[in-house]
Short mmCIF file of C-alpha atoms in Angstrom, two decimals:
data_model
loop_
_atom_site.label_atom_id
_atom_site.label_comp_id
_atom_site.label_asym_id
_atom_site.label_seq_id
_atom_site.Cartn_x
_atom_site.Cartn_y
_atom_site.Cartn_z
CA MET U 1 9.70 -16.85 -48.48
CA THR U 2 11.04 -13.91 -46.03
CA TYR U 3 12.63 -10.68 -46.91
CA ALA U 4 16.07 -11.61 -45.65
CA ARG U 5 15.72 -15.29 -46.86
CA ALA U 6 15.30 -13.82 -50.67
CA ARG U 7 17.89 -11.43 -50.27
CA LEU U 8 20.09 -14.23 -49.62
CA TRP U 9 19.30 -16.16 -52.44
CA VAL U 10 19.53 -13.38 -55.23
CA GLY U 11 23.05 -12.62 -53.11
CA ILE U 12 24.23 -16.39 -53.43
CA SER U 13 23.16 -16.43 -57.42
CA SER U 14 24.44 -13.16 -57.91
CA VAL U 15 28.18 -14.57 -56.30
CA GLY U 16 27.45 -18.17 -57.79
CA THR U 17 27.33 -16.70 -61.15
CA TRP U 18 30.65 -15.00 -60.95
CA VAL U 19 32.61 -17.39 -59.61
CA VAL U 20 31.13 -19.82 -62.31
CA LEU U 21 32.21 -17.58 -65.33
CA SER U 22 35.35 -16.59 -63.33
CA LEU U 23 35.97 -20.68 -63.45
CA PHE U 24 35.23 -20.51 -66.87
CA VAL U 25 37.31 -17.36 -68.39
CA LEU U 26 40.31 -19.64 -66.63
CA PHE U 27 39.58 -22.37 -68.67
CA ARG U 28 38.68 -21.27 -72.01
CA ILE U 29 40.32 -18.19 -72.00
CA LYS U 30 42.92 -19.35 -74.34
CA SER U 31 40.03 -19.83 -77.06
CA LEU U 32 38.11 -17.01 -75.99
CA SER U 33 41.00 -15.00 -76.99
CA LEU U 34 40.80 -15.97 -80.38
CA GLU U 35 37.74 -13.89 -80.94
CA PHE U 36 38.84 -10.84 -79.11
CA PRO U 37 39.92 -8.43 -81.32
CA SER U 38 43.09 -6.32 -80.93
CA LEU U 39 41.31 -3.21 -79.00
CA SER U 40 43.18 -0.49 -77.27
CA LEU U 41 43.80 -0.09 -73.35
CA PRO U 42 40.73 1.99 -73.14
CA SER U 43 38.76 -0.01 -75.29
CA SER U 44 39.30 -3.41 -73.32
CA ILE U 45 38.80 -2.06 -69.74
CA LEU U 46 35.44 -0.48 -71.16
CA VAL U 47 34.47 -3.66 -73.00
CA PHE U 48 35.15 -5.40 -69.56
CA LEU U 49 33.22 -3.07 -67.88
CA GLY U 50 30.15 -3.44 -70.58
CA LEU U 51 30.43 -7.36 -69.42
CA TYR U 52 30.19 -6.31 -65.80
CA THR U 53 27.30 -3.98 -65.86
CA LEU U 54 25.37 -6.66 -68.51
CA VAL U 55 25.96 -9.57 -66.20
CA SER U 56 24.98 -7.72 -62.75
CA LEU U 57 22.25 -5.91 -64.25
CA PRO U 58 19.37 -8.88 -63.80
CA PHE U 59 20.49 -9.64 -59.82
CA ASP U 60 20.65 -5.38 -59.18
CA ILE U 61 17.35 -4.89 -60.54
CA VAL U 62 16.06 -7.32 -57.99
CA GLY U 63 17.89 -7.12 -55.29
CA GLY U 64 17.69 -3.56 -55.19
CA TYR U 65 14.73 -2.53 -56.68
CA LEU U 66 12.12 -5.81 -56.98
CA LEU U 67 12.39 -7.00 -53.77
CA PRO U 68 12.43 -4.23 -51.51
CA LEU U 69 9.08 -3.12 -53.35
CA LYS U 70 7.26 -6.21 -52.62
CA TYR U 71 8.19 -6.56 -48.94
CA GLY U 72 7.67 -2.89 -48.18
CA ARG U 73 11.51 -1.60 -47.72
CA SER U 74 11.18 0.84 -50.23
CA LYS U 75 8.63 2.97 -52.56
CA GLN U 76 10.63 3.93 -54.93
CA ASN U 77 9.60 3.97 -58.31
CA PHE U 78 11.28 2.85 -61.43
CA ILE U 79 12.78 5.16 -63.34
CA ASN U 80 14.02 6.75 -60.01
CA PHE U 81 15.79 3.58 -58.58
CA MET U 82 17.26 3.11 -62.39
CA LEU U 83 18.41 7.01 -62.10
CA GLY U 84 20.25 6.41 -59.22
CA TYR U 85 21.75 3.11 -60.03
CA LEU U 86 22.92 4.54 -63.22
CA ARG U 87 24.47 7.28 -61.15
CA GLY U 88 26.07 4.47 -59.50
CA ILE U 89 27.57 2.54 -62.20
CA PHE U 90 28.97 5.01 -63.85
CA LEU U 91 30.98 6.04 -60.78
CA TYR U 92 31.63 2.86 -59.42
CA GLY U 93 32.47 1.76 -62.81
CA SER U 94 34.73 4.69 -63.56
CA LEU U 95 37.04 3.78 -60.22
CA ILE U 96 37.44 0.30 -61.64
CA PHE U 97 38.35 2.12 -65.06
CA VAL U 98 40.71 4.10 -63.33
CA PHE U 99 42.39 1.23 -61.57
CA ALA U 100 42.56 -1.48 -64.15
CA TYR U 101 44.28 1.22 -66.21
CA ILE U 102 46.68 1.58 -63.84
CA LEU U 103 47.27 -1.71 -63.41
CA LEU U 104 47.57 -2.84 -67.29
CA SER U 105 49.43 0.20 -67.48
CA ILE U 106 52.28 -1.00 -64.79
CA LEU U 107 52.32 -4.44 -66.34
CA THR U 108 53.24 -2.95 -69.58
CA THR U 109 55.21 -0.72 -68.41
CA VAL U 110 57.49 -2.28 -65.69
CA SER U 111 59.32 -5.51 -65.94
CA GLY U 112 61.32 -8.20 -64.31
CA SER U 113 62.34 -7.94 -60.64
CA TYR U 114 60.84 -4.57 -60.40
CA LEU U 115 57.22 -5.37 -61.15
CA LEU U 116 55.45 -7.10 -58.07
CA PRO U 117 56.93 -4.56 -55.89
CA VAL U 118 55.58 -1.61 -57.79
CA LEU U 119 52.02 -3.92 -58.14
CA LEU U 120 51.95 -4.03 -54.24
CA PHE U 121 52.58 -0.45 -53.41
CA VAL U 122 49.74 1.03 -55.88
CA VAL U 123 47.20 -1.56 -55.16
CA THR U 124 48.31 -0.76 -51.11
CA ILE U 125 47.96 3.09 -51.84
CA SER U 126 45.13 2.56 -54.08
CA GLN U 127 43.17 1.29 -50.88
CA ILE U 128 44.55 3.63 -48.63
CA LEU U 129 42.98 5.95 -50.95
CA LEU U 130 39.81 4.59 -51.09
CA ALA U 131 39.46 4.23 -47.30
CA ILE U 132 40.85 7.79 -46.58
CA GLY U 133 38.38 9.29 -49.50
CA GLN U 134 35.29 6.94 -48.68
CA SER U 135 33.43 9.40 -47.38
CA PRO U 136 33.22 11.64 -50.47
CA ILE U 137 33.52 8.42 -52.55
CA ALA U 138 30.26 7.23 -50.89
CA LYS U 139 28.50 11.02 -51.69
CA LEU U 140 29.74 10.34 -55.60
CA VAL U 141 28.38 6.96 -56.29
CA ALA U 142 25.46 7.62 -54.24
CA LYS U 143 22.73 10.65 -53.40
CA PHE U 144 23.68 11.67 -49.79
CA TYR U 145 22.89 14.83 -47.84
CA SER U 146 24.32 15.73 -44.87
CA VAL U 147 22.13 17.26 -42.19
CA LYS U 148 23.38 20.27 -40.34
CA GLN U 149 24.01 18.52 -36.70
CA LYS U 150 21.82 20.32 -33.49
CA ASP U 151 25.00 20.09 -31.52
CA SER U 152 28.77 19.98 -33.21
CA GLU U 153 30.09 18.47 -29.95
CA ASN U 154 27.93 15.22 -30.31
CA GLY U 155 31.13 14.34 -32.56
CA TYR U 156 29.20 12.79 -35.36
CA GLU U 157 27.23 13.52 -38.91
CA VAL U 158 23.94 12.93 -39.57
CA TRP U 159 23.29 11.91 -43.55
CA GLU U 160 20.14 11.62 -45.18
CA GLY U 161 19.84 8.98 -47.68
CA SER U 162 17.16 7.00 -49.18
CA ASP U 163 17.80 3.28 -48.30
CA ILE U 164 16.93 1.94 -44.95
CA GLY U 165 19.73 -0.21 -44.73
CA PHE U 166 22.37 2.52 -44.55
CA THR U 167 24.53 2.44 -41.51
CA GLY U 168 26.85 4.71 -41.90
CA GLY U 169 30.08 4.23 -40.64
CA LEU U 170 33.75 5.38 -39.29
CA SER U 171 35.75 6.97 -41.97
CA PHE U 172 39.73 6.08 -42.13
CA PHE U 173 41.66 8.94 -40.29
CA GLN U 174 38.45 11.33 -39.80
CA LYS U 175 36.93 12.03 -36.19
CA GLY U 176 33.47 11.13 -35.22
CA SER U 177 31.06 8.88 -37.22
CA ILE U 178 28.15 8.95 -39.79
CA ILE U 179 24.96 8.24 -38.83
CA PRO U 180 22.14 8.10 -41.06
CA LYS U 181 19.04 10.60 -40.41
CA GLN U 182 16.61 8.05 -40.04
CA TRP U 183 18.14 6.64 -36.85
CA ILE U 184 18.29 10.13 -35.52
CA GLU U 185 14.63 10.56 -36.34
CA SER U 186 13.56 6.71 -34.91
CA PHE U 187 16.15 6.33 -32.03
CA SER U 188 16.01 7.44 -28.58
CA GLN U 189 19.17 9.87 -27.47
CA GLU U 190 19.88 6.96 -25.28
CA GLU U 191 20.03 4.21 -28.18
CA ILE U 192 22.16 7.52 -30.33
CA SER U 193 24.30 7.49 -27.18
CA LEU U 194 24.73 3.84 -26.74
CA LEU U 195 25.94 3.79 -30.40
CA LEU U 196 28.17 6.66 -30.32
CA LYS U 197 29.78 4.91 -27.04
CA ARG U 198 30.28 1.77 -29.40
CA ARG U 199 31.81 3.21 -32.33
CA GLU U 200 34.32 5.05 -30.09
CA PHE U 201 35.36 2.30 -28.35
CA LEU U 202 36.19 1.03 -31.73
CA THR U 203 37.89 3.35 -32.52
CA LYS U 204 39.95 3.53 -29.52
CA ASN U 205 40.87 0.13 -29.34
CA HIS U 206 41.89 0.59 -32.59
CA SER U 207 39.87 -2.75 -34.12
CA HIS U 208 38.43 -0.05 -36.74
CA LEU U 209 42.03 -0.30 -37.91
CA VAL U 210 42.51 -3.48 -37.73
CA GLY U 211 39.92 -3.87 -39.75
CA ILE U 212 40.51 -1.60 -42.47
CA TRP U 213 44.26 -3.03 -42.73
CA GLY U 214 42.95 -6.51 -42.36
CA ALA U 215 41.23 -5.98 -45.42
CA ILE U 216 44.39 -4.16 -47.34
CA LEU U 217 46.28 -7.03 -46.35
CA PHE U 218 43.35 -9.75 -47.99
CA ASN U 219 42.92 -7.80 -51.10
CA THR U 220 47.15 -7.31 -51.45
CA VAL U 221 46.94 -11.11 -51.51
CA GLY U 222 44.23 -11.04 -54.27
CA LEU U 223 46.97 -9.05 -56.24
CA PHE U 224 49.40 -12.18 -56.31
CA PHE U 225 46.42 -14.71 -57.31
CA GLY U 226 45.65 -11.93 -60.48
CA TYR U 227 49.37 -12.09 -61.86
CA LEU U 228 49.44 -15.80 -61.23
CA GLY U 229 46.37 -16.65 -62.42
CA CYS U 230 47.84 -14.99 -65.64
CA LEU U 231 50.91 -16.98 -66.01
CA ALA U 232 49.12 -20.31 -64.74
CA THR U 233 46.84 -19.62 -67.93
CA GLY U 234 49.68 -18.44 -70.49
CA ILE U 235 48.11 -15.67 -71.24
CA SER U 236 50.21 -12.18 -72.13
CA LEU U 237 49.56 -8.89 -73.07
CA GLU U 238 51.79 -9.25 -75.99
CA ASP U 239 50.21 -12.09 -77.34
CA ASN U 240 46.72 -12.16 -76.12
CA GLY U 241 45.73 -8.09 -75.78
CA TYR U 242 44.86 -6.33 -72.83
CA LEU U 243 40.97 -7.86 -72.51
CA SER U 244 41.87 -11.29 -72.21
CA TYR U 245 44.71 -10.06 -69.71
CA VAL U 246 41.95 -8.32 -67.66
CA LEU U 247 39.57 -10.98 -68.09
CA VAL U 248 41.61 -13.27 -66.51
CA TRP U 249 43.34 -11.42 -63.94
CA SER U 250 39.86 -9.72 -62.58
CA SER U 251 38.92 -13.85 -62.84
CA SER U 252 41.60 -15.18 -60.79
CA VAL U 253 41.33 -12.20 -57.87
CA THR U 254 37.40 -12.92 -57.70
CA LEU U 255 37.95 -16.42 -57.16
CA TRP U 256 40.26 -15.22 -54.67
CA GLY U 257 37.66 -12.64 -53.26
CA PHE U 258 34.95 -15.83 -52.89
CA VAL U 259 37.42 -17.21 -50.32
CA GLY U 260 37.45 -14.24 -48.16
CA LEU U 261 33.70 -14.28 -48.53
CA LEU U 262 33.55 -18.16 -47.01
CA VAL U 263 36.57 -16.91 -44.48
CA LEU U 264 36.52 -13.64 -43.04
CA PRO U 265 32.59 -13.06 -41.93
CA SER U 266 33.63 -15.13 -38.86
CA LEU U 267 36.44 -12.71 -37.76
CA SER U 268 33.68 -9.71 -38.24
CA GLN U 269 31.02 -12.00 -36.23
CA LYS U 270 33.75 -12.08 -33.55
CA ALA U 271 33.94 -8.37 -34.04
CA THR U 272 30.68 -7.68 -33.60
CA LEU U 273 30.73 -9.46 -30.05
CA VAL U 274 33.77 -7.90 -28.95
CA GLY U 275 32.18 -4.11 -30.06
CA ASP U 276 28.67 -5.16 -28.31
CA SER U 277 31.15 -5.62 -24.97
CA VAL U 278 31.35 -2.08 -23.93
CA TRP U 279 27.66 -2.31 -23.08
CA SER U 280 27.49 -3.32 -19.65
CA LYS U 281 24.55 -6.00 -18.78
CA ASP U 282 23.16 -3.85 -15.93
CA ASN U 283 21.17 -1.72 -19.39
CA LYS U 284 20.70 -4.75 -21.50
CA ASP U 285 16.99 -3.64 -21.53
CA SER U 286 17.61 -0.66 -23.15
CA VAL U 287 20.60 -2.50 -25.79
CA SER U 288 18.24 -5.13 -26.28
CA THR U 289 15.75 -2.67 -27.75
CA LEU U 290 18.32 -1.13 -29.72
CA VAL U 291 19.88 -4.26 -31.53
CA ALA U 292 16.07 -5.71 -32.45
CA LYS U 293 15.67 -1.82 -34.03
CA LEU U 294 18.83 -2.41 -36.00
CA ASP U 295 18.09 -5.78 -37.60
CA THR U 296 14.72 -4.08 -38.72
CA TYR U 297 16.52 -1.77 -40.89
CA GLN U 298 18.95 -4.73 -42.03
CA ASP U 299 17.40 -8.77 -43.24
CA LYS U 300 14.78 -8.38 -40.17
CA GLU U 301 16.11 -11.83 -39.20
CA PRO U 302 16.76 -12.20 -35.24
CA ASN U 303 17.34 -15.92 -35.31
CA ARG U 304 19.68 -17.59 -38.01
CA THR U 305 20.52 -21.12 -38.45
CA PRO U 306 24.30 -21.75 -37.59
CA GLN U 307 25.18 -22.73 -40.95
CA ILE U 308 23.76 -19.32 -42.95
CA GLN U 309 25.00 -17.75 -40.07
CA LYS U 310 28.42 -19.13 -40.20
CA ILE U 311 28.48 -18.97 -43.66
CA PHE U 312 26.26 -15.82 -45.35
CA HIS U 313 26.54 -13.18 -42.33
CA PRO U 314 29.70 -11.05 -41.04
CA ILE U 315 27.16 -9.26 -38.30
CA ALA U 316 26.07 -11.79 -35.73
CA SER U 317 22.79 -12.51 -35.19
CA VAL U 318 20.58 -10.71 -32.98
CA ALA U 319 19.73 -13.68 -30.77
CA ILE U 320 23.60 -14.01 -30.40
CA ARG U 321 24.63 -10.61 -29.81
CA LEU U 322 22.21 -10.74 -26.76
CA GLU U 323 23.43 -14.28 -25.46
CA TYR U 324 26.82 -12.83 -25.18
CA LEU U 325 26.31 -9.28 -23.95
CA GLY U 326 28.61 -8.69 -20.99
CA LYS U 327 30.13 -12.14 -22.14
CA ILE U 328 33.02 -11.25 -24.39
CA GLU U 329 36.33 -9.38 -23.26
CA ASN U 330 37.44 -6.10 -24.38
CA ASN U 331 39.72 -7.13 -27.22
CA ILE U 332 41.58 -6.19 -30.18
CA VAL U 333 39.43 -7.83 -33.67
CA ALA U 334 39.04 -6.92 -37.13
CA TRP U 335 36.08 -4.72 -37.16
CA HIS U 336 33.97 -5.01 -39.89
CA ILE U 337 36.97 -7.06 -41.66
CA ALA U 338 34.38 -8.88 -44.13
CA ARG U 339 32.86 -6.06 -45.84
CA TYR U 340 35.60 -3.42 -45.87
CA THR U 341 37.50 -5.95 -48.18
CA LEU U 342 34.55 -6.08 -50.53
CA TYR U 343 34.77 -2.32 -51.15
CA PHE U 344 38.64 -1.76 -51.35
CA SER U 345 38.19 -5.27 -53.53
CA LEU U 346 37.44 -2.70 -56.92
CA SER U 347 40.96 -1.65 -56.41
CA VAL U 348 42.03 -5.42 -57.59
CA LEU U 349 39.67 -5.53 -60.19
CA SER U 350 37.39 -7.87 -58.09
CA LEU U 351 34.07 -8.67 -59.21
CA LEU U 352 32.29 -8.75 -56.09
CA GLY U 353 32.11 -5.70 -54.46
CA ARG U 354 28.83 -5.29 -55.34
CA ALA U 355 27.28 -8.73 -55.92
CA VAL U 356 26.45 -9.88 -52.06
CA HIS U 357 22.98 -10.00 -50.91
CA CYS U 358 23.71 -7.08 -48.51
CA ASN U 359 24.00 -4.63 -51.06
CA VAL U 360 23.10 -5.75 -54.54
CA GLY U 361 21.60 -3.74 -56.89
CA ARG U 362 21.44 -0.70 -53.62
CA PRO U 363 23.98 1.99 -54.97
CA GLU U 364 24.00 3.51 -51.26
CA LEU U 365 25.36 0.09 -49.94
CA TRP U 366 28.56 0.05 -52.20
CA VAL U 367 31.08 2.07 -50.73
CA PHE U 368 29.30 2.00 -46.69
CA LEU U 369 28.29 -1.56 -46.26
CA PRO U 370 26.26 -2.23 -43.33
CA SER U 371 27.99 -2.26 -40.39
CA ASP U 372 26.58 -3.93 -37.10
CA GLY U 373 25.91 -0.19 -35.30
#
């Protein structure tokens, strides 16, 4: 059992658990709601978050502590892991609390033909704010340090963290990019230049923005599933209370998010290959070394079976990236859409944002999920 395959099974188990529980809630909510006391709005959200944390905990410990320790990906002791994990849970949960409170307040106070337009507006704005605030939110959820740049003209910011899988990324409406300190220490200047050139290309050809807006659109559609789920099950705030309603809403959105996990990786894989098109075949040796290094910081799985690659991995494997180097045209694509969708999905109360194999139990990867370079 390799590290990559072990992580994959933890992710499958985690996501599968949420899908099964979501279906259970939707089919049994009428009988379950009879067991729920009449809780206030804040109390209902806290109970919801408590259930979310309780179910996530075993997967988080395995994915965030036991597997990295077993496979030599981390030397962090359990106390330090738990301190970072509890910090992440509290801040990530606080964001969900705010979004849940806003959504339920709107459902309580707005009615008739104005309800859906107001929900659409608020959810869209919420996701835009998550995109704009990605950097400060990441620093709140996890313990990152900004490292002073040697040359401000390089156009990037260096962050230091403890998770080997952190890749940094591109922030919405902000110039430059974020690069992990370990890349600066391990990669040559030529390799850093290749990475910066690639990120600059993804920004200039608007693939970065297309990925963000595509993720926002996907989650906004999920809002309708949350609303329709409550209608289809016959759950109402008046008759069944806040807790029943938020459970049905979240379960419905989670099932929509599961559809995204099956569909969106293909778009992200294509975007990986288009991003690589900025690199010339003339420097294939340097690119091959760089892509292989990037993979060692992730799952260390340069080759995958077509079925596993297509369904479970938004980032194309090393073998595929090198095979298609120089063969893909510079098109506009939805870069990183699969993982942007997961981060933004907390605004609609999806339970999958930190349940997938790449970030389960790893708070440093809950906001900036691993990218392709």
